[in-house]
PDB file of C-alpha atoms and ligand atoms in Angstrom:
ATOM      1  CA  UNK B 217      -0.463 -26.830   7.715  1.00 56.00           C
ATOM      2  CA  UNK B 218       2.365 -25.701   9.992  1.00 50.00           C
ATOM      3  CA  UNK B 219       4.302 -27.464  12.732  1.00 46.00           C
ATOM      4  CA  UNK B 220       6.115 -26.152  15.814  1.00 40.00           C
ATOM      5  CA  UNK B 221       8.189 -24.079  16.371  1.00 44.00           C
ATOM      6  CA  UNK B 222       5.621 -21.393  15.808  1.00 52.00           C
ATOM      7  CA  UNK B 223       6.481 -18.070  14.209  1.00 64.00           C
ATOM      8  CA  UNK B 224       6.811 -14.816  16.034  1.00 63.00           C
ATOM      9  CA  UNK B 225       4.371 -12.232  14.726  1.00 71.00           C
ATOM     10  CA  UNK B 226       5.805  -9.131  13.112  1.00 81.00           C
ATOM     11  CA  UNK B 227       2.600  -7.199  13.686  1.00 91.00           C
ATOM     12  CA  UNK B 228       0.438  -6.902  16.778  1.00 90.00           C
ATOM     13  CA  UNK B 229      -1.501  -4.103  18.473  1.00 89.00           C
ATOM     14  CA  UNK B 230       1.649  -3.347  20.477  1.00 88.00           C
ATOM     15  CA  UNK B 231       3.771  -2.735  17.350  1.00 90.00           C
ATOM     16  CA  UNK B 232       1.341  -1.214  14.807  1.00 93.00           C
ATOM     17  CA  UNK B 233      -1.947   0.685  14.829  1.00 92.00           C
ATOM     18  CA  UNK B 234      -4.969  -1.571  15.187  1.00 95.00           C
ATOM     19  CA  UNK B 235      -8.705  -1.247  14.620  1.00 96.00           C
ATOM     20  CA  UNK B 236     -11.165  -2.588  17.227  1.00 94.00           C
ATOM     21  CA  UNK B 237     -12.233  -5.378  14.830  1.00 94.00           C
ATOM     22  CA  UNK B 238      -8.704  -6.853  14.775  1.00 94.00           C
ATOM     23  CA  UNK B 239      -7.426  -5.207  11.588  1.00 97.00           C
ATOM     24  CA  UNK B 240      -3.763  -4.360  11.990  1.00 97.00           C
ATOM     25  CA  UNK B 241      -2.429  -1.437   9.970  1.00 96.00           C
ATOM     26  CA  UNK B 242       0.574  -2.075   7.750  1.00 96.00           C
ATOM     27  CA  UNK B 243       3.266   0.556   8.357  1.00 94.00           C
ATOM     28  CA  UNK B 244       4.200   0.520   4.649  1.00 95.00           C
ATOM     29  CA  UNK B 245       0.754   0.350   3.051  1.00 97.00           C
ATOM     30  CA  UNK B 246       0.245   4.030   2.240  1.00 97.00           C
ATOM     31  CA  UNK B 247       3.567   4.385   0.453  1.00 97.00           C
ATOM     32  CA  UNK B 248       3.943   1.077  -1.369  1.00 98.00           C
ATOM     33  CA  UNK B 249       0.490  -0.376  -2.148  1.00 98.00           C
ATOM     34  CA  UNK B 250      -0.174   1.826  -5.200  1.00 98.00           C
ATOM     35  CA  UNK B 251       3.213   1.321  -6.909  1.00 98.00           C
ATOM     36  CA  UNK B 252       3.135  -2.439  -6.250  1.00 98.00           C
ATOM     37  CA  UNK B 253      -0.410  -2.770  -7.614  1.00 98.00           C
ATOM     38  CA  UNK B 254       0.678  -0.916 -10.759  1.00 98.00           C
ATOM     39  CA  UNK B 255       3.744  -3.162 -11.187  1.00 98.00           C
ATOM     40  CA  UNK B 256       1.676  -6.317 -10.663  1.00 98.00           C
ATOM     41  CA  UNK B 257      -0.902  -5.331 -13.278  1.00 97.00           C
ATOM     42  CA  UNK B 258       1.023  -6.288 -16.439  1.00 96.00           C
ATOM     43  CA  UNK B 259       2.126  -9.548 -14.796  1.00 96.00           C
ATOM     44  CA  UNK B 260      -1.306 -10.610 -13.544  1.00 95.00           C
ATOM     45  CA  UNK B 261      -3.591  -9.361 -16.297  1.00 87.00           C
ATOM     46  CA  UNK B 262      -4.140 -12.274 -18.660  1.00 78.00           C
ATOM     47  CA  UNK B 263      -2.649 -14.708 -16.148  1.00 76.00           C
ATOM     48  CA  UNK B 264      -3.103 -18.280 -17.328  1.00 71.00           C
ATOM     49  CA  UNK B 265      -6.676 -19.483 -17.029  1.00 66.00           C
ATOM     50  CA  UNK B 266      -7.667 -16.845 -14.482  1.00 71.00           C
ATOM     51  CA  UNK B 267      -7.009 -18.966 -11.427  1.00 93.00           C
ATOM     52  CA  UNK B 268      -5.571 -18.137  -8.052  1.00 97.00           C
ATOM     53  CA  UNK B 269      -2.797 -15.938  -6.735  1.00 98.00           C
ATOM     54  CA  UNK B 270      -1.335 -17.510  -3.603  1.00 98.00           C
ATOM     55  CA  UNK B 271       0.183 -14.793  -1.433  1.00 98.00           C
ATOM     56  CA  UNK B 272       2.796 -15.980   1.056  1.00 98.00           C
ATOM     57  CA  UNK B 273       3.352 -14.050   4.287  1.00 98.00           C
ATOM     58  CA  UNK B 274       0.412 -11.653   3.869  1.00 98.00           C
ATOM     59  CA  UNK B 275       1.094 -10.012   7.250  1.00 97.00           C
ATOM     60  CA  UNK B 276      -1.717  -7.650   8.211  1.00 97.00           C
ATOM     61  CA  UNK B 277      -3.736  -8.485   5.060  1.00 98.00           C
ATOM     62  CA  UNK B 278      -4.210  -4.800   4.286  1.00 98.00           C
ATOM     63  CA  UNK B 279      -2.400  -5.200   0.971  1.00 98.00           C
ATOM     64  CA  UNK B 280      -4.380  -8.326   0.028  1.00 98.00           C
ATOM     65  CA  UNK B 281      -7.631  -6.413   0.624  1.00 98.00           C
ATOM     66  CA  UNK B 282      -6.319  -3.701  -1.710  1.00 98.00           C
ATOM     67  CA  UNK B 283      -4.929  -5.976  -4.445  1.00 98.00           C
ATOM     68  CA  UNK B 284      -7.821  -8.475  -4.724  1.00 98.00           C
ATOM     69  CA  UNK B 285     -10.411  -5.959  -6.032  1.00 97.00           C
ATOM     70  CA  UNK B 286      -7.849  -4.680  -8.557  1.00 96.00           C
ATOM     71  CA  UNK B 287      -7.693  -8.149 -10.152  1.00 96.00           C
ATOM     72  CA  UNK B 288     -11.326  -9.375 -10.040  1.00 94.00           C
ATOM     73  CA  UNK B 289     -10.697 -12.164 -12.552  1.00 94.00           C
ATOM     74  CA  UNK B 290      -8.309 -13.857 -10.095  1.00 96.00           C
ATOM     75  CA  UNK B 291      -8.914 -15.476  -6.710  1.00 97.00           C
ATOM     76  CA  UNK B 292      -6.524 -13.860  -4.199  1.00 98.00           C
ATOM     77  CA  UNK B 293      -5.533 -16.343  -1.482  1.00 98.00           C
ATOM     78  CA  UNK B 294      -3.718 -14.743   1.474  1.00 98.00           C
ATOM     79  CA  UNK B 295      -1.654 -16.880   3.859  1.00 98.00           C
ATOM     80  CA  UNK B 296       0.449 -16.455   6.982  1.00 97.00           C
ATOM     81  CA  UNK B 297       1.768 -18.813   9.675  1.00 96.00           C
ATOM     82  CA  UNK B 298       1.037 -16.363  12.524  1.00 95.00           C
ATOM     83  CA  UNK B 299      -2.480 -16.659  14.029  1.00 95.00           C
ATOM     84  CA  UNK B 300      -2.702 -12.960  14.950  1.00 94.00           C
ATOM     85  CA  UNK B 301      -1.829 -12.042  11.367  1.00 96.00           C
ATOM     86  CA  UNK B 302      -4.483 -14.413  10.005  1.00 97.00           C
ATOM     87  CA  UNK B 303      -7.062 -12.804  12.324  1.00 96.00           C
ATOM     88  CA  UNK B 304      -6.116  -9.401  10.904  1.00 97.00           C
ATOM     89  CA  UNK B 305      -6.257 -10.706   7.326  1.00 98.00           C
ATOM     90  CA  UNK B 306      -9.727 -12.136   8.000  1.00 98.00           C
ATOM     91  CA  UNK B 307     -10.894  -8.800   9.430  1.00 98.00           C
ATOM     92  CA  UNK B 308      -9.568  -6.898   6.383  1.00 98.00           C
ATOM     93  CA  UNK B 309     -11.312  -9.484   4.166  1.00 98.00           C
ATOM     94  CA  UNK B 310     -14.625  -8.856   5.936  1.00 98.00           C
ATOM     95  CA  UNK B 311     -14.416  -5.088   5.663  1.00 97.00           C
ATOM     96  CA  UNK B 312     -13.265  -5.166   2.028  1.00 97.00           C
ATOM     97  CA  UNK B 313     -16.246  -7.239   0.909  1.00 96.00           C
ATOM     98  CA  UNK B 314     -14.074  -8.431  -1.996  1.00 97.00           C
ATOM     99  CA  UNK B 315     -15.716 -11.572  -3.366  1.00 96.00           C
ATOM    100  CA  UNK B 316     -12.433 -12.796  -4.861  1.00 97.00           C
ATOM    101  CA  UNK B 317     -10.474 -12.562  -1.590  1.00 98.00           C
ATOM    102  CA  UNK B 318     -10.284 -15.997   0.071  1.00 98.00           C
ATOM    103  CA  UNK B 319     -10.055 -16.721   3.784  1.00 98.00           C
ATOM    104  CA  UNK B 320      -6.425 -16.803   4.970  1.00 98.00           C
ATOM    105  CA  UNK B 321      -4.575 -20.118   5.001  1.00 98.00           C
ATOM    106  CA  UNK B 322      -2.082 -21.191   7.668  1.00 98.00           C
ATOM    107  CA  UNK B 323       0.997 -21.704   5.487  1.00 98.00           C
ATOM    108  CA  UNK B 324       4.649 -22.057   6.467  1.00 97.00           C
ATOM    109  CA  UNK B 325       6.674 -21.514   3.306  1.00 98.00           C
ATOM    110  CA  UNK B 326       9.619 -23.484   4.694  1.00 97.00           C
ATOM    111  CA  UNK B 327       7.459 -26.604   4.719  1.00 97.00           C
ATOM    112  CA  UNK B 328       6.183 -28.658   1.769  1.00 97.00           C
ATOM    113  CA  UNK B 329       3.257 -26.300   1.305  1.00 98.00           C
ATOM    114  CA  UNK B 330       2.619 -27.147  -2.359  1.00 98.00           C
ATOM    115  CA  UNK B 331       1.469 -30.641  -1.327  1.00 98.00           C
ATOM    116  CA  UNK B 332      -1.166 -29.401   1.100  1.00 97.00           C
ATOM    117  CA  UNK B 333      -4.770 -30.106   0.006  1.00 98.00           C
ATOM    118  CA  UNK B 334      -5.802 -26.490   0.603  1.00 98.00           C
ATOM    119  CA  UNK B 335      -3.228 -25.509  -2.028  1.00 98.00           C
ATOM    120  CA  UNK B 336      -3.652 -28.379  -4.501  1.00 97.00           C
ATOM    121  CA  UNK B 337      -7.428 -27.821  -4.483  1.00 97.00           C
ATOM    122  CA  UNK B 338      -6.805 -24.370  -6.013  1.00 97.00           C
ATOM    123  CA  UNK B 339      -5.517 -26.051  -9.179  1.00 96.00           C
ATOM    124  CA  UNK B 340      -2.451 -24.808 -11.085  1.00 96.00           C
ATOM    125  CA  UNK B 341      -1.745 -21.323  -9.729  1.00 97.00           C
ATOM    126  CA  UNK B 342      -1.716 -18.159 -11.806  1.00 97.00           C
ATOM    127  CA  UNK B 343       0.899 -16.673  -9.480  1.00 97.00           C
ATOM    128  CA  UNK B 344       2.731 -17.086  -6.202  1.00 98.00           C
ATOM    129  CA  UNK B 345       3.452 -13.707  -4.618  1.00 98.00           C
ATOM    130  CA  UNK B 346       5.624 -12.942  -1.600  1.00 98.00           C
ATOM    131  CA  UNK B 347       6.144  -9.370  -0.536  1.00 98.00           C
ATOM    132  CA  UNK B 348       8.783  -8.413   2.016  1.00 97.00           C
ATOM    133  CA  UNK B 349       9.168 -12.000   3.188  1.00 97.00           C
ATOM    134  CA  UNK B 350      12.424 -13.625   2.084  1.00 98.00           C
ATOM    135  CA  UNK B 351      14.747 -11.151   3.833  1.00 97.00           C
ATOM    136  CA  UNK B 352      12.824 -11.351   7.145  1.00 96.00           C
ATOM    137  CA  UNK B 353      12.958 -15.139   7.296  1.00 96.00           C
ATOM    138  CA  UNK B 354      15.646 -17.830   7.084  1.00 97.00           C
ATOM    139  CA  UNK B 355      16.958 -18.819   3.643  1.00 98.00           C
ATOM    140  CA  UNK B 356      14.863 -22.022   3.947  1.00 97.00           C
ATOM    141  CA  UNK B 357      11.812 -19.821   3.371  1.00 98.00           C
ATOM    142  CA  UNK B 358      13.175 -18.478   0.064  1.00 98.00           C
ATOM    143  CA  UNK B 359      14.047 -22.035  -0.884  1.00 98.00           C
ATOM    144  CA  UNK B 360      10.565 -23.265   0.080  1.00 98.00           C
ATOM    145  CA  UNK B 361       8.797 -20.474  -1.792  1.00 98.00           C
ATOM    146  CA  UNK B 362      10.711 -21.188  -4.995  1.00 98.00           C
ATOM    147  CA  UNK B 363      10.374 -24.982  -4.748  1.00 98.00           C
ATOM    148  CA  UNK B 364       6.655 -24.794  -3.971  1.00 98.00           C
ATOM    149  CA  UNK B 365       6.025 -22.267  -6.727  1.00 98.00           C
ATOM    150  CA  UNK B 366       7.777 -24.449  -9.302  1.00 98.00           C
ATOM    151  CA  UNK B 367       5.502 -27.340  -8.291  1.00 98.00           C
ATOM    152  CA  UNK B 368       2.224 -25.441  -8.145  1.00 97.00           C
ATOM    153  CA  UNK B 369       2.317 -22.784 -10.866  1.00 97.00           C
ATOM    154  CA  UNK B 370       0.392 -23.180 -14.094  1.00 96.00           C
ATOM    155  CA  UNK B 371       2.387 -23.079 -17.304  1.00 95.00           C
ATOM    156  CA  UNK B 372       2.857 -19.345 -17.925  1.00 94.00           C
ATOM    157  CA  UNK B 373       2.219 -18.546 -14.260  1.00 96.00           C
ATOM    158  CA  UNK B 374       4.727 -16.458 -12.312  1.00 97.00           C
ATOM    159  CA  UNK B 375       6.535 -16.397  -9.027  1.00 98.00           C
ATOM    160  CA  UNK B 376       6.657 -12.742  -7.991  1.00 98.00           C
ATOM    161  CA  UNK B 377       8.869 -11.462  -5.182  1.00 98.00           C
ATOM    162  CA  UNK B 378       8.905  -7.898  -3.863  1.00 98.00           C
ATOM    163  CA  UNK B 379      11.419  -6.312  -1.529  1.00 98.00           C
ATOM    164  CA  UNK B 380      15.020  -5.137  -1.305  1.00 98.00           C
ATOM    165  CA  UNK B 381      17.624  -7.174  -3.202  1.00 98.00           C
ATOM    166  CA  UNK B 382      21.363  -6.931  -3.494  1.00 98.00           C
ATOM    167  CA  UNK B 383      22.653  -7.255  -7.041  1.00 96.00           C
ATOM    168  CA  UNK B 384      25.965  -8.878  -7.955  1.00 94.00           C
ATOM    169  CA  UNK B 385      26.971  -8.976  -4.286  1.00 95.00           C
ATOM    170  CA  UNK B 386      26.348  -5.255  -3.737  1.00 96.00           C
ATOM    171  CA  UNK B 387      23.526  -3.384  -2.065  1.00 96.00           C
ATOM    172  CA  UNK B 388      21.601  -1.096  -4.380  1.00 93.00           C
ATOM    173  CA  UNK B 389      21.743   1.786  -1.917  1.00 92.00           C
ATOM    174  CA  UNK B 390      23.032   2.913   1.469  1.00 94.00           C
ATOM    175  CA  UNK B 391      19.561   2.475   3.017  1.00 95.00           C
ATOM    176  CA  UNK B 392      19.454  -1.187   2.004  1.00 96.00           C
ATOM    177  CA  UNK B 393      22.965  -1.750   3.413  1.00 97.00           C
ATOM    178  CA  UNK B 394      21.832  -0.334   6.781  1.00 97.00           C
ATOM    179  CA  UNK B 395      18.607  -2.346   6.640  1.00 96.00           C
ATOM    180  CA  UNK B 396      20.583  -5.530   5.926  1.00 97.00           C
ATOM    181  CA  UNK B 397      22.872  -4.911   8.917  1.00 97.00           C
ATOM    182  CA  UNK B 398      19.857  -4.276  11.184  1.00 96.00           C
ATOM    183  CA  UNK B 399      18.133  -7.457   9.991  1.00 96.00           C
ATOM    184  CA  UNK B 400      21.229  -9.583  10.585  1.00 96.00           C
ATOM    185  CA  UNK B 401      21.677  -8.032  14.042  1.00 96.00           C
ATOM    186  CA  UNK B 402      18.092  -8.977  14.897  1.00 94.00           C
ATOM    187  CA  UNK B 403      18.432 -12.493  13.502  1.00 95.00           C
ATOM    188  CA  UNK B 404      21.616 -13.857  11.856  1.00 96.00           C
ATOM    189  CA  UNK B 405      19.456 -16.031   9.577  1.00 96.00           C
ATOM    190  CA  UNK B 406      17.787 -12.959   8.059  1.00 96.00           C
ATOM    191  CA  UNK B 407      19.182 -10.475   5.561  1.00 97.00           C
ATOM    192  CA  UNK B 408      18.687  -8.783   2.214  1.00 98.00           C
ATOM    193  CA  UNK B 409      19.021 -11.511  -0.419  1.00 98.00           C
ATOM    194  CA  UNK B 410      21.171 -11.343  -3.512  1.00 98.00           C
ATOM    195  CA  UNK B 411      19.154 -11.472  -6.697  1.00 98.00           C
ATOM    196  CA  UNK B 412      21.758 -13.761  -8.297  1.00 98.00           C
ATOM    197  CA  UNK B 413      21.308 -16.320  -5.516  1.00 98.00           C
ATOM    198  CA  UNK B 414      17.524 -16.204  -5.722  1.00 98.00           C
ATOM    199  CA  UNK B 415      17.716 -16.472  -9.519  1.00 98.00           C
ATOM    200  CA  UNK B 416      19.988 -19.514  -9.166  1.00 98.00           C
ATOM    201  CA  UNK B 417      17.387 -21.159  -6.913  1.00 98.00           C
ATOM    202  CA  UNK B 418      14.674 -20.398  -9.441  1.00 98.00           C
ATOM    203  CA  UNK B 419      16.760 -21.699 -12.342  1.00 98.00           C
ATOM    204  CA  UNK B 420      17.522 -24.930 -10.473  1.00 98.00           C
ATOM    205  CA  UNK B 421      13.792 -25.368  -9.831  1.00 98.00           C
ATOM    206  CA  UNK B 422      13.046 -24.981 -13.550  1.00 98.00           C
ATOM    207  CA  UNK B 423      11.710 -21.415 -13.517  1.00 98.00           C
ATOM    208  CA  UNK B 424      12.747 -18.772 -16.029  1.00 98.00           C
ATOM    209  CA  UNK B 425      15.177 -15.873 -15.730  1.00 98.00           C
ATOM    210  CA  UNK B 426      14.223 -12.953 -13.468  1.00 98.00           C
ATOM    211  CA  UNK B 427      12.312 -10.043 -14.959  1.00 98.00           C
ATOM    212  CA  UNK B 428      13.057  -7.091 -12.703  1.00 98.00           C
ATOM    213  CA  UNK B 429      10.974  -3.960 -12.135  1.00 98.00           C
ATOM    214  CA  UNK B 430      12.707  -1.188 -10.192  1.00 97.00           C
ATOM    215  CA  UNK B 431      10.449   0.134  -7.443  1.00 97.00           C
ATOM    216  CA  UNK B 432      10.554   3.185  -5.139  1.00 96.00           C
ATOM    217  CA  UNK B 433      12.989   3.176  -2.200  1.00 94.00           C
ATOM    218  CA  UNK B 434      15.424   0.838  -3.964  1.00 95.00           C
ATOM    219  CA  UNK B 435      13.037  -2.096  -3.874  1.00 97.00           C
ATOM    220  CA  UNK B 436      12.518  -4.559  -6.732  1.00 98.00           C
ATOM    221  CA  UNK B 437       9.583  -6.553  -8.060  1.00 98.00           C
ATOM    222  CA  UNK B 438      11.066  -9.722  -9.510  1.00 98.00           C
ATOM    223  CA  UNK B 439       9.069 -12.175 -11.633  1.00 98.00           C
ATOM    224  CA  UNK B 440      10.072 -15.701 -12.676  1.00 98.00           C
ATOM    225  CA  UNK B 441       7.896 -17.431 -15.258  1.00 97.00           C
ATOM    226  CA  UNK B 442       6.976 -21.102 -15.198  1.00 97.00           C
ATOM    227  CA  UNK B 443       7.560 -22.791 -18.559  1.00 95.00           C
TER     228      UNK B 443
HETATM  229  C1  SAM M 213       7.752  -8.089   7.024  1.00 93.47           C
HETATM  230  S1  SAM M 213       6.305  -9.064   7.069  1.00 93.47           S
HETATM  231  C2  SAM M 213       5.583  -8.662   5.482  1.00 93.47           C
HETATM  232  C3  SAM M 213       4.093  -8.767   5.497  1.00 93.47           C
HETATM  233  C4  SAM M 213       3.407  -8.295   4.208  1.00 93.47           C
HETATM  234  N1  SAM M 213       3.722  -9.166   3.093  1.00 93.47           N
HETATM  235  C5  SAM M 213       3.800  -6.889   3.893  1.00 93.47           C
HETATM  236  O1  SAM M 213       4.623  -6.666   3.000  1.00 93.47           O
HETATM  237  O2  SAM M 213       3.277  -5.984   4.569  1.00 93.47           O
HETATM  238  C6  SAM M 213       6.881 -10.725   6.807  1.00 93.47           C
HETATM  239  C7  SAM M 213       5.762 -11.739   6.847  1.00 93.47           C
HETATM  240  O3  SAM M 213       6.319 -13.032   6.545  1.00 93.47           O
HETATM  241  C8  SAM M 213       5.674 -13.966   7.371  1.00 93.47           C
HETATM  242  N2  SAM M 213       6.526 -15.149   7.508  1.00 93.47           N
HETATM  243  C9  SAM M 213       7.590 -15.327   8.327  1.00 93.47           C
HETATM  244  N3  SAM M 213       8.060 -16.582   8.227  1.00 93.47           N
HETATM  245  C10 SAM M 213       7.284 -17.209   7.320  1.00 93.47           C
HETATM  246  C11 SAM M 213       7.256 -18.523   6.796  1.00 93.47           C
HETATM  247  N4  SAM M 213       8.132 -19.456   7.213  1.00 93.47           N
HETATM  248  N5  SAM M 213       6.315 -18.840   5.887  1.00 93.47           N
HETATM  249  C12 SAM M 213       5.418 -17.912   5.480  1.00 93.47           C
HETATM  250  N6  SAM M 213       5.387 -16.641   5.942  1.00 93.47           N
HETATM  251  C13 SAM M 213       6.308 -16.302   6.860  1.00 93.47           C
HETATM  252  C14 SAM M 213       5.466 -13.230   8.676  1.00 93.47           C
HETATM  253  O4  SAM M 213       4.477 -13.829   9.496  1.00 93.47           O
HETATM  254  C15 SAM M 213       5.075 -11.858   8.194  1.00 93.47           C
HETATM  255  O5  SAM M 213       3.687 -11.726   8.041  1.00 93.47           O
END
């Protein structure tokens, strides 16, 4: 589903703890998985027609293995363009035993992913979820996530983004300002996104206004509904 240039993995046994079976350990899992699961619950319970949640940039897959059993009426479909990440996601899937956790897809969100047969075969999606992705990727990835979500969501489905956001051109805290500077130093195409700019993308794609949940550590969970 992806084409060169290939992506550089964020996680590998040299950067995070790893289990012998290939499971990589997410550095943020212990502190953010519970609050994010709780914030997702009202958005995903009663999602249109059951259906699938397509997760973009699943990373280690540790979160997907935690979220899928919490929403047994939905099929959780993890994805990532990095082979080592997909191997970790697959290993977390095996150990979780969650019947509603699909095998990871190779998906580059900057491409026309909504047209790929592995996505269209899922039917209209209950949700598209991307956690800590759009600020650690070029703007084309935010654009691709929004465009693909608008094409593939069921009526009443939601695009859900989690991470740090600036609001009205300002960072929501000193930590996010420092994080933004570090991201841009690492890659000038990265950076904490402004919620207004992401909302403008969503509006142009035909999605609804952002519904924002404040999360610990100045993060936000932002949901856009599909009409
Ligand atoms: C900071 S990690 C977040 C991983 C996981 N969602 C989490 O919160 O632990 C960013 C993830 O985005 C993925 N990513 C980077 N570029 C991408 C792209 N063009 N399309 C889809 N995913 C991408 C990376 O491979 C990585 O797994």
